[in-house]
Amino acid sequence: MSALLLTVLLPLAGALVLALLRSLPLAGWINVAVSALSFAASAWLAWSVAAAGEIAGLGFRVDAFNVYLVVLTAFVGLTTSIFSRPYMRHVCKTGLTTERGMRVYHAMYQAFMFTMLLALTTDNLGVLWVAVEGATLATVLLVSLYRTPEAVEAAWKYFILCGVGIALALFGTVLTYFAAQHALADPAAGLTWSILYRHAGGLEPAVMSLAFVFLLVGYGTKVGLVPMHQWLPDAHSEGPTPMSAVLSGLLLNVALYAVVRLKMLVDGSLAGTASPHLAGYLLMGFGMVSFLVAGLFLHRQRDIKRMFSYSSIEHMGLMTFAFGMGGPLATFGALLHMLVHSLTKSAIFVTVGHAAHIAGTQRIDHIRGLIRTQPVVGWSLLLGVAAIAGFPPFGVFTSEFLLLTATMQSQPWLTVALLSGLAVAFAGLFRHLHPMVYGPAPEGQLPVRANLLPVVVHLGLVLWLGLSIPPFLVAWLDRATQLITGAHLL
Amino acid sequence: MSITQLPLLQQLVLVLAAIVLFTSFVLLAQARLVSAIHAFAWQGGLAAAVTSVVAAAGHTPHLYFSALLTLLLKALLIPWMLHRLVHRLELDRHVDLLRRPALVVMAAVALVIFSYWLVLPMVQQELTFTRNIVAISLAVVLIGLLMMVFRQQAVVQVLGFMSMENGLFLAAVSATGGMPLVVELGVAFDVLVAMVLFGVFFFQIRANIDTLDVDRLNRLTETGGEEP
Amino acid sequence: MDYLLIASTWGLALLQALLFAALAPLLVGWVRKVKAWLQNRRGAPLLQPYRDLYKLLGKEVRVAHTASVLFRAAPYVVFIATWLAASAVPLVAVALPTAAIADIIVVVGLLALARFFLALAGMDVGTAFGGMGASREMLVSALAEPAMLMAVFTLAMTAHSTNLASVVDAQLAGGLVLRPSYLFALGALILVALAETGRIPVDNPTTHLELTMIHEAMILEYSGRHLALMEWAAQIKLLLYGVLIANIFLPWGIAGSLAPADLALGLAAVVLKLLALGAALALAETVLAKMRLFRAPAFLNLALLLALLGLLGHVILEVGA
């Protein structure tokens, strides 16, 4: 219990401290320290959950599904904070932002971590909503940190679109509460997920289907499902690089987690009716459309960060599709994919930040010859893109292989769509990547001070996960699969 | 069962909810910025009134607190903040004309009918007296959404967003008899923080494009990036 | 068959119709008096409109040589149609034989007939102002009639009939019921009444500037007894709308039977309600300014919206409440 409280409340305390702190160098170190402590606490929490099965109390609930997401969030938060410390100091020195902006940045970084961890560990659907909305609010100011017209536009679009989406999700939550009033003996507990899950069969199917549509549209906006994705490429490309890394790597996962938790409720409610797989079909539909559309849009991009944000949309679509299909194999694959995608995408964004720094611009046609100018950046980018495109022996290959196998088992014709989507995305990524890494380096392009430790660590982890997943992780994911689908994979 | 069989307080709830719907129409079509803020304040005040009458008629005293919270936040604090922002942005006499008001209002009426149809199967078996207001609250949410789509001025879009929150609050009160207090406080806090951030954003937008007409924020396009 | 009873009820109906025509100038006098008080004047005496009508009836009729038969006939048609519509509206008692024709749609139709002839008369002489007034009147009424009918249908959905007497009876039978649909229908009817009777903010009844006129422009060429009939018809129309609003939405006091005590109470009640409505009208006319003509459609769209919301409110909130 104390591990849980420490994990969640440390970032909150850190945010308060950083909001009051005036010294910029110290702020960077405190950010790293708080993230490190939070990661340690989350590792302790994971160990406790592995021993005890699950921990619940005070409105929180940590089981096998969300504990590994908590550890992942804390870990990526830590590595990104290590990267962001010197990066943001450099940004401040070059005048892209002010000292006051840096204070906002550091305080909001920890506030963002707090809201994400709160969303992952809470048992109350209302608090989940408050936390996801809080995560949006915490990052909105950070997207517009550089105060350029494009940044302000991206932040406004992000704010408005996500705000509207979240409001619809609140209506879905109200409808769920409404359904719970009749199914539960104690109506006041109608927002507690674990109680709702136990009594899911008694929830009125018509109400739950309507609620799920609203919840999917609402939280799906934050996942980046097409056609609610319009904010994602702008927000992920205009913010500072560490922000892009955490937004792409972590916030999308949290939103997808919320969708999956709610899908578990709806599946229980619709189990005896004429259309028991409605939630699954909806997820599959949105997921497949996002996957295909994002793969196509990838080709047209001229900004490197926008290109990788579309890649995020594509992968989130793939995961949504897999969760929609259901079944142990697809769910295991999707859980693994959440993990490896998070690690790879944040590593890529960090590398892209370096590449943009070397070339002085984010436009793809102006970034050339990275491998000649600074080989470590060029190689990182190459390996990162290879990883995200699904090359073996990286972990993404493993999870995509599992997903394809699952699709062949349950929906064989959709395998064609998946494979062609993967091929289109692969072509798009490498088409843009090749000149960036191998093209002729422009005159006077100099290497920069590189802080690629997070990249190395992340890609190393992804490689390890591709070659041999450690048994404890397999057991973890298997338990999570069992929680979600009711059946073990292994 | 028709309205004549309900006690007077419950009839009052229905009348107040109908006036809330009317204020969302007024918000939708009102061109003058300051009058739109006043209409939003009235909407918040009437939503608080609905909640307190529901509390009185249904004997659920915890709703009085929600009503007070809504009154303070939505009818007083947020309109005051918007007023101050409008004054600082020198938009006191700003008029943001709707291009085709008749069409937009007709779309709003269609949304009312749509929301009635949508919640009808849900509430037919309900026995509480507030069940007819669920359709009204969904209509207020959707009309707020319509307002955000069709109006181009940033302050008015924020009013649309806040009006959506009003509709959601009303939905919670009418469908479920109020959400748990923790959630209510969290939502109110989120709305307040959102309002503060919106205020910051108005100044950032104006500093960048010299106007609050967000249609002019169009440098990021789908063909992949900013103009050089 | 009790011929005495039938004769007495028909007599009472005739008496009510005569009372309508007799009370109309008094309402206009009262409105003008209250306006004067609000403007810190003493104003003309309450009975001045009667004196004006009497004066006009005695004056010579001058008809333009371009006028046709229609020009001479129109005042009579307008007056009789308006009076007939007014006689159907329950003023003092509900249970009169005229209640059988007291269908709201009949009333609207008769008023439309009167308006039609008024517009034709305006255009008949061929002056510019007459044609302008006629086209403006048609614009206003084209938008006001759907709003009025929508409000009427809202009332009819509750009372399950468009007969005015049934509507009043239904409202009386229900006791004090707060109906959202009635609230919106009241708003719509008030706005429509302001537009149809040519009051501020749609049309200024006391203006002398021809380019701002709507109703006055159509009767600009009339004189003598023709003008008296047109003016009287306009006054009866104002009283008609006032009685509609008063007796449908606040019907308490209206005589349910034909006993003399009930009738006296009904008369007192309706006079009180009309005094209040007249004062409210005078206040509105003092506070508001006349709108420019191209903003009149927005005003009437608001009326239509209110009526629509009343209808929707009835279906969503009241049925199965």
PDB file of N, CA and C in Angstrom, chain A residues 126 129-130 133 137 140-141 144 147-150 152-153 155-156 159-160 163-164 167 170-171 174-175 177-178 181-182 191 207 210 234 238 297 300-303 306 310 363, chain B residues 118 122 126 138 145 148 154 157-158 161 164 168 171-172 175-176 178-180 183 186-187 190 193-194 197-198 200-201 204-205 208 214 217-224 226:
ATOM      1  N   GLY A 126     -14.746   7.746 -12.194  1.00  0.00           N
ATOM      2  CA  GLY A 126     -14.782   9.205 -12.192  1.00  0.00           C
ATOM      3  C   GLY A 126     -13.393   9.785 -12.001  1.00  0.00           C
ATOM      4  N   TRP A 129     -11.449   9.604 -15.106  1.00  0.00           N
ATOM      5  CA  TRP A 129     -11.753  10.698 -16.017  1.00  0.00           C
ATOM      6  C   TRP A 129     -11.018  11.955 -15.613  1.00  0.00           C
ATOM      7  N   VAL A 130     -11.092  12.281 -14.308  1.00  0.00           N
ATOM      8  CA  VAL A 130     -10.451  13.506 -13.823  1.00  0.00           C
ATOM      9  C   VAL A 130      -8.959  13.465 -14.125  1.00  0.00           C
ATOM     10  N   GLU A 133      -8.244  13.914 -17.934  1.00  0.00           N
ATOM     11  CA  GLU A 133      -8.408  15.325 -18.275  1.00  0.00           C
ATOM     12  C   GLU A 133      -7.269  16.144 -17.686  1.00  0.00           C
ATOM     13  N   LEU A 137      -4.617  18.731 -19.438  1.00  0.00           N
ATOM     14  CA  LEU A 137      -4.389  20.104 -18.998  1.00  0.00           C
ATOM     15  C   LEU A 137      -2.929  20.339 -18.675  1.00  0.00           C
ATOM     16  N   VAL A 140      -0.931  20.773 -22.021  1.00  0.00           N
ATOM     17  CA  VAL A 140      -1.341  21.769 -23.008  1.00  0.00           C
ATOM     18  C   VAL A 140      -0.386  22.961 -23.034  1.00  0.00           C
ATOM     19  N   LEU A 141      -0.017  23.417 -21.836  1.00  0.00           N
ATOM     20  CA  LEU A 141       0.892  24.564 -21.819  1.00  0.00           C
ATOM     21  C   LEU A 141       2.261  24.183 -22.345  1.00  0.00           C
ATOM     22  N   SER A 144       2.697  24.394 -26.178  1.00  0.00           N
ATOM     23  CA  SER A 144       2.892  25.737 -26.732  1.00  0.00           C
ATOM     24  C   SER A 144       4.067  26.444 -26.098  1.00  0.00           C
ATOM     25  N   ARG A 147       6.067  29.148 -27.992  1.00  0.00           N
ATOM     26  CA  ARG A 147       5.306  30.339 -28.373  1.00  0.00           C
ATOM     27  C   ARG A 147       5.387  30.711 -29.841  1.00  0.00           C
ATOM     28  N   THR A 148       5.752  29.800 -30.703  1.00  0.00           N
ATOM     29  CA  THR A 148       5.664  30.119 -32.133  1.00  0.00           C
ATOM     30  C   THR A 148       4.208  29.985 -32.564  1.00  0.00           C
ATOM     31  N   PRO A 149       3.840  30.609 -33.705  1.00  0.00           N
ATOM     32  CA  PRO A 149       2.441  30.477 -34.144  1.00  0.00           C
ATOM     33  C   PRO A 149       2.013  29.030 -34.312  1.00  0.00           C
ATOM     34  N   GLU A 150       2.921  28.213 -34.837  1.00  0.00           N
ATOM     35  CA  GLU A 150       2.555  26.815 -35.039  1.00  0.00           C
ATOM     36  C   GLU A 150       2.336  26.112 -33.706  1.00  0.00           C
ATOM     37  N   VAL A 152       1.400  27.456 -30.855  1.00  0.00           N
ATOM     38  CA  VAL A 152       0.154  27.906 -30.228  1.00  0.00           C
ATOM     39  C   VAL A 152      -1.034  27.261 -30.918  1.00  0.00           C
ATOM     40  N   GLU A 153      -0.951  27.171 -32.255  1.00  0.00           N
ATOM     41  CA  GLU A 153      -2.054  26.534 -32.978  1.00  0.00           C
ATOM     42  C   GLU A 153      -2.190  25.072 -32.573  1.00  0.00           C
ATOM     43  N   ALA A 155      -1.251  23.658 -29.808  1.00  0.00           N
ATOM     44  CA  ALA A 155      -1.742  23.532 -28.435  1.00  0.00           C
ATOM     45  C   ALA A 155      -3.237  23.816 -28.369  1.00  0.00           C
ATOM     46  N   TRP A 156      -3.700  24.815 -29.128  1.00  0.00           N
ATOM     47  CA  TRP A 156      -5.141  25.137 -29.100  1.00  0.00           C
ATOM     48  C   TRP A 156      -5.955  23.977 -29.651  1.00  0.00           C
ATOM     49  N   PHE A 159      -6.009  21.239 -27.117  1.00  0.00           N
ATOM     50  CA  PHE A 159      -6.874  21.566 -26.005  1.00  0.00           C
ATOM     51  C   PHE A 159      -8.342  21.360 -26.383  1.00  0.00           C
ATOM     52  N   ILE A 160      -8.723  21.961 -27.517  1.00  0.00           N
ATOM     53  CA  ILE A 160     -10.133  21.932 -27.888  1.00  0.00           C
ATOM     54  C   ILE A 160     -10.571  20.520 -28.236  1.00  0.00           C
ATOM     55  N   GLY A 163     -10.418  18.264 -25.251  1.00  0.00           N
ATOM     56  CA  GLY A 163     -11.424  18.687 -24.291  1.00  0.00           C
ATOM     57  C   GLY A 163     -12.806  18.184 -24.685  1.00  0.00           C
ATOM     58  N   VAL A 164     -13.143  18.349 -25.960  1.00  0.00           N
ATOM     59  CA  VAL A 164     -14.444  17.874 -26.434  1.00  0.00           C
ATOM     60  C   VAL A 164     -14.542  16.367 -26.289  1.00  0.00           C
ATOM     61  N   ALA A 167     -15.045  15.394 -22.772  1.00  0.00           N
ATOM     62  CA  ALA A 167     -16.400  15.695 -22.292  1.00  0.00           C
ATOM     63  C   ALA A 167     -17.360  14.583 -22.696  1.00  0.00           C
ATOM     64  N   LEU A 170     -17.000  11.792 -20.432  1.00  0.00           N
ATOM     65  CA  LEU A 170     -17.690  11.997 -19.153  1.00  0.00           C
ATOM     66  C   LEU A 170     -19.156  11.604 -19.256  1.00  0.00           C
ATOM     67  N   PHE A 171     -19.768  11.914 -20.393  1.00  0.00           N
ATOM     68  CA  PHE A 171     -21.157  11.494 -20.564  1.00  0.00           C
ATOM     69  C   PHE A 171     -21.259   9.988 -20.520  1.00  0.00           C
ATOM     70  N   VAL A 174     -21.120   8.938 -16.996  1.00  0.00           N
ATOM     71  CA  VAL A 174     -22.414   9.163 -16.326  1.00  0.00           C
ATOM     72  C   VAL A 174     -23.386   8.049 -16.680  1.00  0.00           C
ATOM     73  N   LEU A 175     -23.394   7.657 -17.963  1.00  0.00           N
ATOM     74  CA  LEU A 175     -24.306   6.578 -18.370  1.00  0.00           C
ATOM     75  C   LEU A 175     -23.948   5.265 -17.683  1.00  0.00           C
ATOM     76  N   TYR A 177     -22.564   4.951 -14.731  1.00  0.00           N
ATOM     77  CA  TYR A 177     -23.042   5.119 -13.358  1.00  0.00           C
ATOM     78  C   TYR A 177     -24.545   4.884 -13.300  1.00  0.00           C
ATOM     79  N   PHE A 178     -25.242   5.413 -14.325  1.00  0.00           N
ATOM     80  CA  PHE A 178     -26.684   5.247 -14.404  1.00  0.00           C
ATOM     81  C   PHE A 178     -27.056   3.770 -14.489  1.00  0.00           C
ATOM     82  N   GLN A 181     -26.711   1.989 -11.180  1.00  0.00           N
ATOM     83  CA  GLN A 181     -27.660   2.268 -10.112  1.00  0.00           C
ATOM     84  C   GLN A 181     -28.642   1.122  -9.924  1.00  0.00           C
ATOM     85  N   HIS A 182     -28.975   0.460 -11.034  1.00  0.00           N
ATOM     86  CA  HIS A 182     -29.972  -0.607 -10.929  1.00  0.00           C
ATOM     87  C   HIS A 182     -29.350  -1.958 -10.666  1.00  0.00           C
ATOM     88  N   LEU A 191     -19.356   3.693  -9.355  1.00  0.00           N
ATOM     89  CA  LEU A 191     -18.252   4.084 -10.222  1.00  0.00           C
ATOM     90  C   LEU A 191     -17.000   3.258  -9.941  1.00  0.00           C
ATOM     91  N   VAL A 207     -27.999   0.450 -22.280  1.00  0.00           N
ATOM     92  CA  VAL A 207     -27.317   1.615 -21.701  1.00  0.00           C
ATOM     93  C   VAL A 207     -25.807   1.481 -21.856  1.00  0.00           C
ATOM     94  N   LEU A 210     -24.597   2.188 -25.430  1.00  0.00           N
ATOM     95  CA  LEU A 210     -24.560   3.632 -25.692  1.00  0.00           C
ATOM     96  C   LEU A 210     -23.401   4.281 -24.949  1.00  0.00           C
ATOM     97  N   ASP A 234       0.008  17.445 -34.769  1.00  0.00           N
ATOM     98  CA  ASP A 234       0.413  18.801 -34.402  1.00  0.00           C
ATOM     99  C   ASP A 234       0.999  18.846 -33.007  1.00  0.00           C
ATOM    100  N   GLU A 238       5.014  19.868 -32.305  1.00  0.00           N
ATOM    101  CA  GLU A 238       5.344  21.244 -31.971  1.00  0.00           C
ATOM    102  C   GLU A 238       5.905  21.417 -30.572  1.00  0.00           C
ATOM    103  N   PHE A 297      -0.983   8.212 -44.644  1.00  0.00           N
ATOM    104  CA  PHE A 297      -0.610   9.604 -44.414  1.00  0.00           C
ATOM    105  C   PHE A 297       0.872   9.759 -44.139  1.00  0.00           C
ATOM    106  N   ARG A 300       3.051  11.290 -46.864  1.00  0.00           N
ATOM    107  CA  ARG A 300       2.937  12.670 -47.312  1.00  0.00           C
ATOM    108  C   ARG A 300       3.630  13.646 -46.385  1.00  0.00           C
ATOM    109  N   GLN A 301       4.187  13.159 -45.297  1.00  0.00           N
ATOM    110  CA  GLN A 301       4.664  14.102 -44.298  1.00  0.00           C
ATOM    111  C   GLN A 301       5.978  14.725 -44.705  1.00  0.00           C
ATOM    112  N   ARG A 302       6.143  15.987 -44.319  1.00  0.00           N
ATOM    113  CA  ARG A 302       7.397  16.674 -44.619  1.00  0.00           C
ATOM    114  C   ARG A 302       8.152  17.047 -43.353  1.00  0.00           C
ATOM    115  N   ASP A 303       7.487  16.853 -42.198  1.00  0.00           N
ATOM    116  CA  ASP A 303       8.127  17.178 -40.929  1.00  0.00           C
ATOM    117  C   ASP A 303       8.428  15.866 -40.237  1.00  0.00           C
ATOM    118  N   ARG A 306       6.180  14.887 -37.274  1.00  0.00           N
ATOM    119  CA  ARG A 306       4.816  14.543 -37.692  1.00  0.00           C
ATOM    120  C   ARG A 306       4.787  13.135 -38.269  1.00  0.00           C
ATOM    121  N   TYR A 310       2.447  10.043 -36.879  1.00  0.00           N
ATOM    122  CA  TYR A 310       1.542   9.172 -37.626  1.00  0.00           C
ATOM    123  C   TYR A 310       1.891   7.715 -37.407  1.00  0.00           C
ATOM    124  N   ARG A 363      12.308  19.827 -40.871  1.00  0.00           N
ATOM    125  CA  ARG A 363      11.818  19.398 -42.185  1.00  0.00           C
ATOM    126  C   ARG A 363      12.686  18.272 -42.727  1.00  0.00           C
TER     127      ARG A 363
ATOM    128  N   LEU B 118     -32.149   9.196 -28.903  1.00  0.00           N
ATOM    129  CA  LEU B 118     -31.044   8.379 -28.428  1.00  0.00           C
ATOM    130  C   LEU B 118     -31.284   7.841 -27.015  1.00  0.00           C
ATOM    131  N   MET B 122     -33.389   4.149 -23.134  1.00  0.00           N
ATOM    132  CA  MET B 122     -32.735   4.062 -21.841  1.00  0.00           C
ATOM    133  C   MET B 122     -33.658   4.449 -20.707  1.00  0.00           C
ATOM    134  N   GLU B 126     -37.276   3.938 -16.548  1.00  0.00           N
ATOM    135  CA  GLU B 126     -36.873   4.633 -15.336  1.00  0.00           C
ATOM    136  C   GLU B 126     -38.081   5.129 -14.565  1.00  0.00           C
ATOM    137  N   LEU B 138     -28.396  15.890 -22.652  1.00  0.00           N
ATOM    138  CA  LEU B 138     -27.605  15.470 -23.823  1.00  0.00           C
ATOM    139  C   LEU B 138     -27.728  16.498 -24.927  1.00  0.00           C
ATOM    140  N   LEU B 145     -21.374  21.424 -28.394  1.00  0.00           N
ATOM    141  CA  LEU B 145     -20.458  20.916 -29.418  1.00  0.00           C
ATOM    142  C   LEU B 145     -20.685  21.636 -30.735  1.00  0.00           C
ATOM    143  N   MET B 148     -19.133  24.959 -30.685  1.00  0.00           N
ATOM    144  CA  MET B 148     -17.684  24.969 -30.884  1.00  0.00           C
ATOM    145  C   MET B 148     -17.338  24.759 -32.342  1.00  0.00           C
ATOM    146  N   ALA B 154     -12.316  32.580 -30.389  1.00  0.00           N
ATOM    147  CA  ALA B 154     -11.811  31.682 -29.350  1.00  0.00           C
ATOM    148  C   ALA B 154     -12.641  31.746 -28.072  1.00  0.00           C
ATOM    149  N   GLN B 157     -15.754  29.799 -28.444  1.00  0.00           N
ATOM    150  CA  GLN B 157     -15.520  28.355 -28.406  1.00  0.00           C
ATOM    151  C   GLN B 157     -15.365  27.887 -26.968  1.00  0.00           C
ATOM    152  N   VAL B 158     -14.713  28.704 -26.157  1.00  0.00           N
ATOM    153  CA  VAL B 158     -14.587  28.348 -24.742  1.00  0.00           C
ATOM    154  C   VAL B 158     -15.954  28.314 -24.073  1.00  0.00           C
ATOM    155  N   PHE B 161     -17.516  25.083 -24.875  1.00  0.00           N
ATOM    156  CA  PHE B 161     -16.934  24.011 -24.063  1.00  0.00           C
ATOM    157  C   PHE B 161     -17.538  24.015 -22.665  1.00  0.00           C
ATOM    158  N   MET B 164     -20.947  22.704 -22.642  1.00  0.00           N
ATOM    159  CA  MET B 164     -20.950  21.238 -22.649  1.00  0.00           C
ATOM    160  C   MET B 164     -20.814  20.707 -21.230  1.00  0.00           C
ATOM    161  N   LEU B 168     -23.249  18.258 -19.058  1.00  0.00           N
ATOM    162  CA  LEU B 168     -22.810  17.018 -18.424  1.00  0.00           C
ATOM    163  C   LEU B 168     -23.197  16.998 -16.953  1.00  0.00           C
ATOM    164  N   ALA B 171     -26.725  16.201 -16.802  1.00  0.00           N
ATOM    165  CA  ALA B 171     -26.945  14.781 -17.091  1.00  0.00           C
ATOM    166  C   ALA B 171     -26.675  13.948 -15.858  1.00  0.00           C
ATOM    167  N   ALA B 172     -25.596  14.280 -15.140  1.00  0.00           N
ATOM    168  CA  ALA B 172     -25.289  13.518 -13.928  1.00  0.00           C
ATOM    169  C   ALA B 172     -26.410  13.661 -12.908  1.00  0.00           C
ATOM    170  N   ALA B 175     -29.767  11.851 -14.501  1.00  0.00           N
ATOM    171  CA  ALA B 175     -29.757  10.410 -14.741  1.00  0.00           C
ATOM    172  C   ALA B 175     -29.441   9.645 -13.467  1.00  0.00           C
ATOM    173  N   THR B 176     -28.538  10.159 -12.664  1.00  0.00           N
ATOM    174  CA  THR B 176     -28.054   9.358 -11.556  1.00  0.00           C
ATOM    175  C   THR B 176     -28.269   9.996 -10.202  1.00  0.00           C
ATOM    176  N   GLY B 178     -26.822  12.736  -9.191  1.00  0.00           N
ATOM    177  CA  GLY B 178     -25.577  13.335  -8.746  1.00  0.00           C
ATOM    178  C   GLY B 178     -24.451  12.321  -8.634  1.00  0.00           C
ATOM    179  N   MET B 179     -23.266  12.709  -9.108  1.00  0.00           N
ATOM    180  CA  MET B 179     -22.109  11.817  -8.998  1.00  0.00           C
ATOM    181  C   MET B 179     -21.573  11.895  -7.562  1.00  0.00           C
ATOM    182  N   PRO B 180     -20.726  10.949  -7.183  1.00  0.00           N
ATOM    183  CA  PRO B 180     -20.124  11.030  -5.854  1.00  0.00           C
ATOM    184  C   PRO B 180     -19.335  12.321  -5.700  1.00  0.00           C
ATOM    185  N   VAL B 183     -15.821  12.859  -7.202  1.00  0.00           N
ATOM    186  CA  VAL B 183     -15.797  13.062  -8.649  1.00  0.00           C
ATOM    187  C   VAL B 183     -16.271  14.470  -8.991  1.00  0.00           C
ATOM    188  N   GLY B 186     -13.532  16.823  -8.330  1.00  0.00           N
ATOM    189  CA  GLY B 186     -12.475  16.675  -9.323  1.00  0.00           C
ATOM    190  C   GLY B 186     -12.850  17.321 -10.636  1.00  0.00           C
ATOM    191  N   VAL B 187     -14.096  17.105 -11.059  1.00  0.00           N
ATOM    192  CA  VAL B 187     -14.537  17.691 -12.325  1.00  0.00           C
ATOM    193  C   VAL B 187     -14.538  19.206 -12.222  1.00  0.00           C
ATOM    194  N   ASP B 190     -11.027  20.424 -12.457  1.00  0.00           N
ATOM    195  CA  ASP B 190     -10.551  20.346 -13.835  1.00  0.00           C
ATOM    196  C   ASP B 190     -11.098  21.497 -14.666  1.00  0.00           C
ATOM    197  N   VAL B 193      -9.285  24.721 -13.745  1.00  0.00           N
ATOM    198  CA  VAL B 193      -7.930  24.779 -14.309  1.00  0.00           C
ATOM    199  C   VAL B 193      -7.998  25.006 -15.811  1.00  0.00           C
ATOM    200  N   ALA B 194      -8.952  24.336 -16.461  1.00  0.00           N
ATOM    201  CA  ALA B 194      -9.108  24.529 -17.905  1.00  0.00           C
ATOM    202  C   ALA B 194      -9.398  25.987 -18.218  1.00  0.00           C
ATOM    203  N   LEU B 197      -6.271  27.992 -17.942  1.00  0.00           N
ATOM    204  CA  LEU B 197      -5.397  27.755 -19.092  1.00  0.00           C
ATOM    205  C   LEU B 197      -5.935  28.420 -20.349  1.00  0.00           C
ATOM    206  N   PHE B 198      -7.271  28.380 -20.518  1.00  0.00           N
ATOM    207  CA  PHE B 198      -7.858  29.076 -21.667  1.00  0.00           C
ATOM    208  C   PHE B 198      -7.491  30.547 -21.637  1.00  0.00           C
ATOM    209  N   VAL B 200      -4.853  31.935 -20.346  1.00  0.00           N
ATOM    210  CA  VAL B 200      -3.462  32.074 -20.792  1.00  0.00           C
ATOM    211  C   VAL B 200      -3.382  31.965 -22.309  1.00  0.00           C
ATOM    212  N   PHE B 201      -4.155  31.019 -22.854  1.00  0.00           N
ATOM    213  CA  PHE B 201      -4.112  30.788 -24.285  1.00  0.00           C
ATOM    214  C   PHE B 201      -4.609  31.958 -25.100  1.00  0.00           C
ATOM    215  N   GLN B 204      -1.802  34.147 -25.624  1.00  0.00           N
ATOM    216  CA  GLN B 204      -0.789  33.591 -26.518  1.00  0.00           C
ATOM    217  C   GLN B 204      -1.244  33.673 -27.968  1.00  0.00           C
ATOM    218  N   ILE B 205      -2.535  33.329 -28.199  1.00  0.00           N
ATOM    219  CA  ILE B 205      -3.037  33.359 -29.572  1.00  0.00           C
ATOM    220  C   ILE B 205      -3.004  34.772 -30.108  1.00  0.00           C
ATOM    221  N   ASN B 208       0.222  36.007 -31.153  1.00  0.00           N
ATOM    222  CA  ASN B 208       0.748  35.420 -32.377  1.00  0.00           C
ATOM    223  C   ASN B 208       0.042  35.868 -33.637  1.00  0.00           C
ATOM    224  N   VAL B 214     -10.021  31.957 -34.516  1.00  0.00           N
ATOM    225  CA  VAL B 214      -9.141  30.791 -34.600  1.00  0.00           C
ATOM    226  C   VAL B 214      -9.126  30.171 -35.982  1.00  0.00           C
ATOM    227  N   LEU B 217      -5.804  30.354 -37.459  1.00  0.00           N
ATOM    228  CA  LEU B 217      -4.731  29.456 -37.033  1.00  0.00           C
ATOM    229  C   LEU B 217      -4.695  28.322 -38.025  1.00  0.00           C
ATOM    230  N   ASN B 218      -4.018  28.519 -39.150  1.00  0.00           N
ATOM    231  CA  ASN B 218      -4.085  27.468 -40.160  1.00  0.00           C
ATOM    232  C   ASN B 218      -2.737  27.213 -40.798  1.00  0.00           C
ATOM    233  N   ARG B 219      -1.671  27.373 -40.021  1.00  0.00           N
ATOM    234  CA  ARG B 219      -0.372  27.150 -40.642  1.00  0.00           C
ATOM    235  C   ARG B 219      -0.004  25.694 -40.678  1.00  0.00           C
ATOM    236  N   LEU B 220      -0.571  24.919 -39.742  1.00  0.00           N
ATOM    237  CA  LEU B 220      -0.266  23.488 -39.746  1.00  0.00           C
ATOM    238  C   LEU B 220      -1.303  22.782 -40.590  1.00  0.00           C
ATOM    239  N   THR B 221      -0.893  22.300 -41.749  1.00  0.00           N
ATOM    240  CA  THR B 221      -1.881  21.664 -42.624  1.00  0.00           C
ATOM    241  C   THR B 221      -1.552  20.203 -42.793  1.00  0.00           C
ATOM    242  N   GLU B 222      -2.398  19.512 -43.515  1.00  0.00           N
ATOM    243  CA  GLU B 222      -2.274  18.071 -43.613  1.00  0.00           C
ATOM    244  C   GLU B 222      -1.210  17.649 -44.616  1.00  0.00           C
ATOM    245  N   THR B 223      -0.799  18.579 -45.485  1.00  0.00           N
ATOM    246  CA  THR B 223       0.227  18.183 -46.457  1.00  0.00           C
ATOM    247  C   THR B 223       1.593  18.158 -45.799  1.00  0.00           C
ATOM    248  N   GLY B 224       1.548  18.163 -44.492  1.00  0.00           N
ATOM    249  CA  GLY B 224       2.767  17.729 -43.803  1.00  0.00           C
ATOM    250  C   GLY B 224       3.675  18.834 -43.352  1.00  0.00           C
ATOM    251  N   GLU B 226       4.678  23.034 -41.747  1.00  0.00           N
ATOM    252  CA  GLU B 226       4.496  24.484 -41.850  1.00  0.00           C
ATOM    253  C   GLU B 226       4.984  24.967 -43.196  1.00  0.00           C
TER     254      GLU B 226
END
